[in-house]
C-alpha cells in the first residue's frame, strides 16, 4: 500500500509541475511570441519606409483602412537578404 501511495504522490507532483510550466508559458512566453509575430507581419506589409541605420520608420495599413506608424528593422543592415532564386 505504501508503494501505491508513493506512486500516487509522484504522479500528483508531476501533474502539478507540468501545470506550472504550462501556466508560465501561457502567462509570459506566449504573449511575447504573439507580439513578435504581429510586429513581423506588420513590417512585412510596411510601406513608405524611411531607413536610418538599423531601423526604418514605416507606415502600415491596418484593418480599419488607416495608416499607422511602425518601426521596423532595416534588413539591409541586419544581414537578412531574400533569395529570389
PDB file of N, CA and C in Angstrom:
ATOM      1  N   UNK A   1       0.821  -1.200   0.000  1.00  0.00           N
ATOM      2  CA  UNK A   1       0.000   0.000   0.000  1.00  0.00           C
ATOM      3  C   UNK A   1       0.865   1.263   0.000  1.00  0.00           C
ATOM      4  N   UNK A   2       1.995   1.195   0.729  1.00  0.00           N
ATOM      5  CA  UNK A   2       2.861   2.368   0.770  1.00  0.00           C
ATOM      6  C   UNK A   2       3.438   2.673  -0.602  1.00  0.00           C
ATOM      7  N   UNK A   3       3.725   1.642  -1.391  1.00  0.00           N
ATOM      8  CA  UNK A   3       4.250   1.862  -2.738  1.00  0.00           C
ATOM      9  C   UNK A   3       3.219   2.550  -3.620  1.00  0.00           C
ATOM     10  N   UNK A   4       1.976   2.165  -3.510  1.00  0.00           N
ATOM     11  CA  UNK A   4       0.922   2.783  -4.308  1.00  0.00           C
ATOM     12  C   UNK A   4       0.746   4.247  -3.927  1.00  0.00           C
ATOM     13  N   UNK A   5       0.820   4.534  -2.633  1.00  0.00           N
ATOM     14  CA  UNK A   5       0.698   5.921  -2.183  1.00  0.00           C
ATOM     15  C   UNK A   5       1.862   6.761  -2.705  1.00  0.00           C
ATOM     16  N   UNK A   6       3.056   6.200  -2.691  1.00  0.00           N
ATOM     17  CA  UNK A   6       4.221   6.907  -3.198  1.00  0.00           C
ATOM     18  C   UNK A   6       4.109   7.194  -4.683  1.00  0.00           C
ATOM     19  N   UNK A   7       3.606   6.222  -5.433  1.00  0.00           N
ATOM     20  CA  UNK A   7       3.431   6.431  -6.867  1.00  0.00           C
ATOM     21  C   UNK A   7       2.362   7.488  -7.148  1.00  0.00           C
ATOM     22  N   UNK A   8       1.302   7.491  -6.341  1.00  0.00           N
ATOM     23  CA  UNK A   8       0.250   8.498  -6.499  1.00  0.00           C
ATOM     24  C   UNK A   8       0.811   9.887  -6.203  1.00  0.00           C
ATOM     25  N   UNK A   9       1.607   9.990  -5.136  1.00  0.00           N
ATOM     26  CA  UNK A   9       2.202  11.286  -4.798  1.00  0.00           C
ATOM     27  C   UNK A   9       3.108  11.777  -5.930  1.00  0.00           C
ATOM     28  N   UNK A  10       3.884  10.868  -6.503  1.00  0.00           N
ATOM     29  CA  UNK A  10       4.784  11.267  -7.594  1.00  0.00           C
ATOM     30  C   UNK A  10       3.973  11.684  -8.822  1.00  0.00           C
ATOM     31  N   UNK A  11       2.870  11.040  -9.080  1.00  0.00           N
ATOM     32  CA  UNK A  11       2.003  11.418 -10.192  1.00  0.00           C
ATOM     33  C   UNK A  11       1.430  12.820  -9.963  1.00  0.00           C
ATOM     34  N   UNK A  12       0.999  13.089  -8.745  1.00  0.00           N
ATOM     35  CA  UNK A  12       0.451  14.404  -8.422  1.00  0.00           C
ATOM     36  C   UNK A  12       1.534  15.472  -8.587  1.00  0.00           C
ATOM     37  N   UNK A  13       2.744  15.212  -8.117  1.00  0.00           N
ATOM     38  CA  UNK A  13       3.848  16.162  -8.254  1.00  0.00           C
ATOM     39  C   UNK A  13       4.132  16.419  -9.736  1.00  0.00           C
ATOM     40  N   UNK A  14       4.133  15.384 -10.542  1.00  0.00           N
ATOM     41  CA  UNK A  14       4.390  15.524 -11.980  1.00  0.00           C
ATOM     42  C   UNK A  14       3.304  16.361 -12.647  1.00  0.00           C
ATOM     43  N   UNK A  15       2.061  16.092 -12.334  1.00  0.00           N
ATOM     44  CA  UNK A  15       0.945  16.842 -12.926  1.00  0.00           C
ATOM     45  C   UNK A  15       1.020  18.314 -12.517  1.00  0.00           C
ATOM     46  N   UNK A  16       1.324  18.587 -11.265  1.00  0.00           N
ATOM     47  CA  UNK A  16       1.429  19.967 -10.789  1.00  0.00           C
ATOM     48  C   UNK A  16       2.603  20.672 -11.468  1.00  0.00           C
ATOM     49  N   UNK A  17       3.725  19.973 -11.637  1.00  0.00           N
ATOM     50  CA  UNK A  17       4.885  20.571 -12.303  1.00  0.00           C
ATOM     51  C   UNK A  17       4.566  20.899 -13.760  1.00  0.00           C
ATOM     52  N   UNK A  18       3.892  20.005 -14.455  1.00  0.00           N
ATOM     53  CA  UNK A  18       3.510  20.256 -15.850  1.00  0.00           C
ATOM     54  C   UNK A  18       2.542  21.433 -15.930  1.00  0.00           C
ATOM     55  N   UNK A  19       1.603  21.514 -15.001  1.00  0.00           N
ATOM     56  CA  UNK A  19       0.655  22.632 -14.983  1.00  0.00           C
ATOM     57  C   UNK A  19       1.378  23.952 -14.718  1.00  0.00           C
ATOM     58  N   UNK A  20       2.374  23.939 -13.846  1.00  0.00           N
ATOM     59  CA  UNK A  20       3.125  25.156 -13.552  1.00  0.00           C
ATOM     60  C   UNK A  20       3.911  25.629 -14.773  1.00  0.00           C
ATOM     61  N   UNK A  21       4.542  24.701 -15.481  1.00  0.00           N
ATOM     62  CA  UNK A  21       5.285  25.060 -16.687  1.00  0.00           C
ATOM     63  C   UNK A  21       4.331  25.602 -17.756  1.00  0.00           C
ATOM     64  N   UNK A  22       3.183  24.966 -17.917  1.00  0.00           N
ATOM     65  CA  UNK A  22       2.198  25.426 -18.897  1.00  0.00           C
ATOM     66  C   UNK A  22       1.677  26.819 -18.535  1.00  0.00           C
ATOM     67  N   UNK A  23       1.416  27.064 -17.261  1.00  0.00           N
ATOM     68  CA  UNK A  23       0.927  28.376 -16.828  1.00  0.00           C
ATOM     69  C   UNK A  23       1.983  29.446 -17.086  1.00  0.00           C
ATOM     70  N   UNK A  24       3.241  29.144 -16.797  1.00  0.00           N
ATOM     71  CA  UNK A  24       4.324  30.094 -17.059  1.00  0.00           C
ATOM     72  C   UNK A  24       4.414  30.400 -18.545  1.00  0.00           C
ATOM     73  N   UNK A  25       4.321  29.368 -19.385  1.00  0.00           N
ATOM     74  CA  UNK A  25       4.396  29.556 -20.838  1.00  0.00           C
ATOM     75  C   UNK A  25       3.281  30.472 -21.323  1.00  0.00           C
ATOM     76  N   UNK A  26       2.041  30.183 -20.919  1.00  0.00           N
ATOM     77  CA  UNK A  26       0.915  30.969 -21.411  1.00  0.00           C
ATOM     78  C   UNK A  26       0.861  32.364 -20.804  1.00  0.00           C
ATOM     79  N   UNK A  27       1.436  32.561 -19.614  1.00  0.00           N
ATOM     80  CA  UNK A  27       1.397  33.878 -18.984  1.00  0.00           C
ATOM     81  C   UNK A  27       2.519  34.790 -19.465  1.00  0.00           C
ATOM     82  N   UNK A  28       3.700  34.237 -19.756  1.00  0.00           N
ATOM     83  CA  UNK A  28       4.850  35.079 -20.054  1.00  0.00           C
ATOM     84  C   UNK A  28       5.424  34.864 -21.454  1.00  0.00           C
ATOM     85  N   UNK A  29       5.567  33.633 -21.885  1.00  0.00           N
ATOM     86  CA  UNK A  29       6.250  33.351 -23.152  1.00  0.00           C
ATOM     87  C   UNK A  29       5.319  33.573 -24.339  1.00  0.00           C
ATOM     88  N   UNK A  30       4.117  33.066 -24.287  1.00  0.00           N
ATOM     89  CA  UNK A  30       3.204  33.150 -25.417  1.00  0.00           C
ATOM     90  C   UNK A  30       2.861  34.586 -25.801  1.00  0.00           C
ATOM     91  N   UNK A  31       2.584  35.504 -24.873  1.00  0.00           N
ATOM     92  CA  UNK A  31       2.322  36.899 -25.296  1.00  0.00           C
ATOM     93  C   UNK A  31       3.507  37.522 -26.035  1.00  0.00           C
ATOM     94  N   UNK A  32       4.722  37.206 -25.622  1.00  0.00           N
ATOM     95  CA  UNK A  32       5.899  37.737 -26.316  1.00  0.00           C
ATOM     96  C   UNK A  32       5.994  37.182 -27.735  1.00  0.00           C
ATOM     97  N   UNK A  33       5.673  35.909 -27.890  1.00  0.00           N
ATOM     98  CA  UNK A  33       5.686  35.294 -29.224  1.00  0.00           C
ATOM     99  C   UNK A  33       4.618  35.949 -30.101  1.00  0.00           C
ATOM    100  N   UNK A  34       3.439  36.176 -29.555  1.00  0.00           N
ATOM    101  CA  UNK A  34       2.367  36.813 -30.323  1.00  0.00           C
ATOM    102  C   UNK A  34       2.749  38.223 -30.769  1.00  0.00           C
ATOM    103  N   UNK A  35       3.339  39.006 -29.846  1.00  0.00           N
ATOM    104  CA  UNK A  35       3.762  40.364 -30.214  1.00  0.00           C
ATOM    105  C   UNK A  35       4.806  40.336 -31.321  1.00  0.00           C
ATOM    106  N   UNK A  36       5.723  39.385 -31.241  1.00  0.00           N
ATOM    107  CA  UNK A  36       6.767  39.275 -32.263  1.00  0.00           C
ATOM    108  C   UNK A  36       6.170  38.924 -33.621  1.00  0.00           C
ATOM    109  N   UNK A  37       5.229  38.007 -33.644  1.00  0.00           N
ATOM    110  CA  UNK A  37       4.572  37.615 -34.897  1.00  0.00           C
ATOM    111  C   UNK A  37       3.809  38.799 -35.488  1.00  0.00           C
ATOM    112  N   UNK A  38       3.075  39.534 -34.646  1.00  0.00           N
ATOM    113  CA  UNK A  38       2.325  40.694 -35.121  1.00  0.00           C
ATOM    114  C   UNK A  38       3.263  41.762 -35.682  1.00  0.00           C
ATOM    115  N   UNK A  39       4.377  42.020 -34.978  1.00  0.00           N
ATOM    116  CA  UNK A  39       5.339  43.020 -35.445  1.00  0.00           C
ATOM    117  C   UNK A  39       5.942  42.606 -36.780  1.00  0.00           C
ATOM    118  N   UNK A  40       6.319  41.340 -36.925  1.00  0.00           N
ATOM    119  CA  UNK A  40       6.898  40.862 -38.177  1.00  0.00           C
ATOM    120  C   UNK A  40       5.895  40.943 -39.325  1.00  0.00           C
ATOM    121  N   UNK A  41       4.643  40.640 -39.041  1.00  0.00           N
ATOM    122  CA  UNK A  41       3.606  40.715 -40.068  1.00  0.00           C
ATOM    123  C   UNK A  41       3.401  42.158 -40.519  1.00  0.00           C
ATOM    124  N   UNK A  42       3.375  43.076 -39.568  1.00  0.00           N
ATOM    125  CA  UNK A  42       3.204  44.487 -39.914  1.00  0.00           C
ATOM    126  C   UNK A  42       4.394  45.006 -40.711  1.00  0.00           C
ATOM    127  N   UNK A  43       5.603  44.623 -40.302  1.00  0.00           N
ATOM    128  CA  UNK A  43       6.796  45.086 -41.029  1.00  0.00           C
ATOM    129  C   UNK A  43       6.850  44.501 -42.438  1.00  0.00           C
ATOM    130  N   UNK A  44       6.333  43.297 -42.613  1.00  0.00           N
ATOM    131  CA  UNK A  44       6.318  42.695 -43.943  1.00  0.00           C
ATOM    132  C   UNK A  44       5.381  43.457 -44.880  1.00  0.00           C
ATOM    133  N   UNK A  45       4.345  44.088 -44.325  1.00  0.00           N
ATOM    134  CA  UNK A  45       3.382  44.828 -45.135  1.00  0.00           C
ATOM    135  C   UNK A  45       3.636  46.340 -45.076  1.00  0.00           C
ATOM    136  N   UNK A  46       4.772  46.753 -44.546  1.00  0.00           N
ATOM    137  CA  UNK A  46       5.067  48.169 -44.366  1.00  0.00           C
ATOM    138  C   UNK A  46       5.265  48.876 -45.699  1.00  0.00           C
ATOM    139  N   UNK A  47       4.922  50.156 -45.714  1.00  0.00           N
ATOM    140  CA  UNK A  47       5.063  50.997 -46.897  1.00  0.00           C
ATOM    141  C   UNK A  47       5.710  52.311 -46.493  1.00  0.00           C
ATOM    142  N   UNK A  48       6.222  53.038 -47.486  1.00  0.00           N
ATOM    143  CA  UNK A  48       6.785  54.374 -47.271  1.00  0.00           C
ATOM    144  C   UNK A  48       7.842  54.379 -46.168  1.00  0.00           C
ATOM    145  N   UNK A  49       8.801  53.482 -46.261  1.00  0.00           N
ATOM    146  CA  UNK A  49       9.827  53.360 -45.229  1.00  0.00           C
ATOM    147  C   UNK A  49      10.949  54.373 -45.433  1.00  0.00           C
ATOM    148  N   UNK A  50      11.351  55.002 -44.351  1.00  0.00           N
ATOM    149  CA  UNK A  50      12.490  55.905 -44.321  1.00  0.00           C
ATOM    150  C   UNK A  50      13.506  55.288 -43.370  1.00  0.00           C
ATOM    151  N   UNK A  51      14.588  54.737 -43.932  1.00  0.00           N
ATOM    152  CA  UNK A  51      15.563  53.998 -43.141  1.00  0.00           C
ATOM    153  C   UNK A  51      16.716  54.884 -42.714  1.00  0.00           C
ATOM    154  N   UNK A  52      17.170  54.662 -41.488  1.00  0.00           N
ATOM    155  CA  UNK A  52      18.324  55.364 -40.944  1.00  0.00           C
ATOM    156  C   UNK A  52      19.030  54.399 -39.990  1.00  0.00           C
ATOM    157  N   UNK A  53      20.152  53.869 -40.421  1.00  0.00           N
ATOM    158  CA  UNK A  53      20.883  52.920 -39.585  1.00  0.00           C
ATOM    159  C   UNK A  53      20.224  51.555 -39.583  1.00  0.00           C
ATOM    160  N   UNK A  54      19.990  51.020 -38.390  1.00  0.00           N
ATOM    161  CA  UNK A  54      19.437  49.670 -38.262  1.00  0.00           C
ATOM    162  C   UNK A  54      17.921  49.628 -38.231  1.00  0.00           C
ATOM    163  N   UNK A  55      17.264  50.787 -38.233  1.00  0.00           N
ATOM    164  CA  UNK A  55      15.804  50.802 -38.170  1.00  0.00           C
ATOM    165  C   UNK A  55      15.219  51.622 -39.306  1.00  0.00           C
ATOM    166  N   UNK A  56      13.961  51.358 -39.592  1.00  0.00           N
ATOM    167  CA  UNK A  56      13.207  52.096 -40.604  1.00  0.00           C
ATOM    168  C   UNK A  56      11.903  52.561 -39.989  1.00  0.00           C
ATOM    169  N   UNK A  57      11.540  53.819 -40.227  1.00  0.00           N
ATOM    170  CA  UNK A  57      10.228  54.329 -39.842  1.00  0.00           C
ATOM    171  C   UNK A  57       9.310  54.134 -41.032  1.00  0.00           C
ATOM    172  N   UNK A  58       8.284  53.322 -40.835  1.00  0.00           N
ATOM    173  CA  UNK A  58       7.395  52.940 -41.937  1.00  0.00           C
ATOM    174  C   UNK A  58       5.956  53.235 -41.569  1.00  0.00           C
ATOM    175  N   UNK A  59       5.078  53.056 -42.545  1.00  0.00           N
ATOM    176  CA  UNK A  59       3.646  53.127 -42.332  1.00  0.00           C
ATOM    177  C   UNK A  59       3.052  51.773 -42.678  1.00  0.00           C
ATOM    178  N   UNK A  60       2.045  51.409 -41.909  1.00  0.00           N
ATOM    179  CA  UNK A  60       1.378  50.131 -42.084  1.00  0.00           C
ATOM    180  C   UNK A  60      -0.118  50.375 -42.161  1.00  0.00           C
ATOM    181  N   UNK A  61      -0.768  49.807 -43.163  1.00  0.00           N
ATOM    182  CA  UNK A  61      -2.210  49.960 -43.348  1.00  0.00           C
ATOM    183  C   UNK A  61      -2.924  48.926 -42.483  1.00  0.00           C
ATOM    184  N   UNK A  62      -3.639  49.387 -41.451  1.00  0.00           N
ATOM    185  CA  UNK A  62      -4.300  48.454 -40.538  1.00  0.00           C
ATOM    186  C   UNK A  62      -5.632  47.973 -41.099  1.00  0.00           C
ATOM    187  N   UNK A  63      -6.319  47.139 -40.337  1.00  0.00           N
ATOM    188  CA  UNK A  63      -7.584  46.540 -40.776  1.00  0.00           C
ATOM    189  C   UNK A  63      -8.694  47.569 -40.957  1.00  0.00           C
ATOM    190  N   UNK A  64      -8.567  48.724 -40.294  1.00  0.00           N
ATOM    191  CA  UNK A  64      -9.585  49.763 -40.395  1.00  0.00           C
ATOM    192  C   UNK A  64      -9.366  50.679 -41.603  1.00  0.00           C
ATOM    193  N   UNK A  65      -8.276  50.447 -42.334  1.00  0.00           N
ATOM    194  CA  UNK A  65      -8.002  51.231 -43.526  1.00  0.00           C
ATOM    195  C   UNK A  65      -7.247  52.518 -43.273  1.00  0.00           C
ATOM    196  N   UNK A  66      -6.696  52.675 -42.072  1.00  0.00           N
ATOM    197  CA  UNK A  66      -5.904  53.860 -41.759  1.00  0.00           C
ATOM    198  C   UNK A  66      -4.444  53.457 -41.581  1.00  0.00           C
ATOM    199  N   UNK A  67      -3.558  54.413 -41.823  1.00  0.00           N
ATOM    200  CA  UNK A  67      -2.132  54.148 -41.696  1.00  0.00           C
ATOM    201  C   UNK A  67      -1.667  54.370 -40.265  1.00  0.00           C
ATOM    202  N   UNK A  68      -0.802  53.480 -39.812  1.00  0.00           N
ATOM    203  CA  UNK A  68      -0.175  53.609 -38.506  1.00  0.00           C
ATOM    204  C   UNK A  68       1.330  53.641 -38.703  1.00  0.00           C
ATOM    205  N   UNK A  69       1.999  54.435 -37.882  1.00  0.00           N
ATOM    206  CA  UNK A  69       3.456  54.463 -37.923  1.00  0.00           C
ATOM    207  C   UNK A  69       4.001  53.244 -37.192  1.00  0.00           C
ATOM    208  N   UNK A  70       5.061  52.670 -37.742  1.00  0.00           N
ATOM    209  CA  UNK A  70       5.664  51.486 -37.154  1.00  0.00           C
ATOM    210  C   UNK A  70       7.169  51.542 -37.386  1.00  0.00           C
ATOM    211  N   UNK A  71       7.918  51.031 -36.436  1.00  0.00           N
ATOM    212  CA  UNK A  71       9.369  50.973 -36.572  1.00  0.00           C
ATOM    213  C   UNK A  71       9.761  49.535 -36.880  1.00  0.00           C
ATOM    214  N   UNK A  72      10.501  49.359 -37.969  1.00  0.00           N
ATOM    215  CA  UNK A  72      10.901  48.037 -38.431  1.00  0.00           C
ATOM    216  C   UNK A  72      12.423  47.961 -38.530  1.00  0.00           C
ATOM    217  N   UNK A  73      12.969  46.753 -38.492  1.00  0.00           N
ATOM    218  CA  UNK A  73      14.420  46.624 -38.687  1.00  0.00           C
ATOM    219  C   UNK A  73      14.790  46.895 -40.141  1.00  0.00           C
ATOM    220  N   UNK A  74      15.960  47.464 -40.343  1.00  0.00           N
ATOM    221  CA  UNK A  74      16.473  47.704 -41.687  1.00  0.00           C
ATOM    222  C   UNK A  74      17.165  46.428 -42.145  1.00  0.00           C
ATOM    223  N   UNK A  75      16.526  45.689 -43.033  1.00  0.00           N
ATOM    224  CA  UNK A  75      17.066  44.406 -43.481  1.00  0.00           C
ATOM    225  C   UNK A  75      18.370  44.550 -44.251  1.00  0.00           C
ATOM    226  N   UNK A  76      18.634  45.731 -44.782  1.00  0.00           N
ATOM    227  CA  UNK A  76      19.896  45.938 -45.499  1.00  0.00           C
ATOM    228  C   UNK A  76      21.091  45.940 -44.553  1.00  0.00           C
ATOM    229  N   UNK A  77      20.869  46.289 -43.290  1.00  0.00           N
ATOM    230  CA  UNK A  77      21.975  46.349 -42.333  1.00  0.00           C
ATOM    231  C   UNK A  77      21.998  45.185 -41.353  1.00  0.00           C
ATOM    232  N   UNK A  78      20.902  44.412 -41.272  1.00  0.00           N
ATOM    233  CA  UNK A  78      20.852  43.307 -40.308  1.00  0.00           C
ATOM    234  C   UNK A  78      21.331  42.003 -40.906  1.00  0.00           C
ATOM    235  N   UNK A  79      21.635  41.980 -42.176  1.00  0.00           N
ATOM    236  CA  UNK A  79      22.139  40.751 -42.803  1.00  0.00           C
ATOM    237  C   UNK A  79      21.051  39.863 -43.370  1.00  0.00           C
ATOM    238  N   UNK A  80      19.795  40.275 -43.269  1.00  0.00           N
ATOM    239  CA  UNK A  80      18.701  39.494 -43.838  1.00  0.00           C
ATOM    240  C   UNK A  80      18.577  39.814 -45.311  1.00  0.00           C
ATOM    241  N   UNK A  81      18.687  38.814 -46.147  1.00  0.00           N
ATOM    242  CA  UNK A  81      18.538  39.016 -47.582  1.00  0.00           C
ATOM    243  C   UNK A  81      17.548  37.995 -48.111  1.00  0.00           C
ATOM    244  N   UNK A  82      16.897  38.361 -49.192  1.00  0.00           N
ATOM    245  CA  UNK A  82      15.967  37.450 -49.842  1.00  0.00           C
ATOM    246  C   UNK A  82      16.660  36.791 -51.007  1.00  0.00           C
ATOM    247  N   UNK A  83      16.411  35.506 -51.156  1.00  0.00           N
ATOM    248  CA  UNK A  83      16.961  34.769 -52.298  1.00  0.00           C
ATOM    249  C   UNK A  83      15.813  34.539 -53.265  1.00  0.00           C
ATOM    250  N   UNK A  84      15.809  35.280 -54.349  1.00  0.00           N
ATOM    251  CA  UNK A  84      14.718  35.170 -55.313  1.00  0.00           C
ATOM    252  C   UNK A  84      15.016  34.171 -56.413  1.00  0.00           C
ATOM    253  N   UNK A  85      15.939  33.268 -56.160  1.00  0.00           N
ATOM    254  CA  UNK A  85      16.171  32.144 -56.989  1.00  0.00           C
ATOM    255  C   UNK A  85      16.900  32.282 -58.208  1.00  0.00           C
TER     256      UNK A  85
END
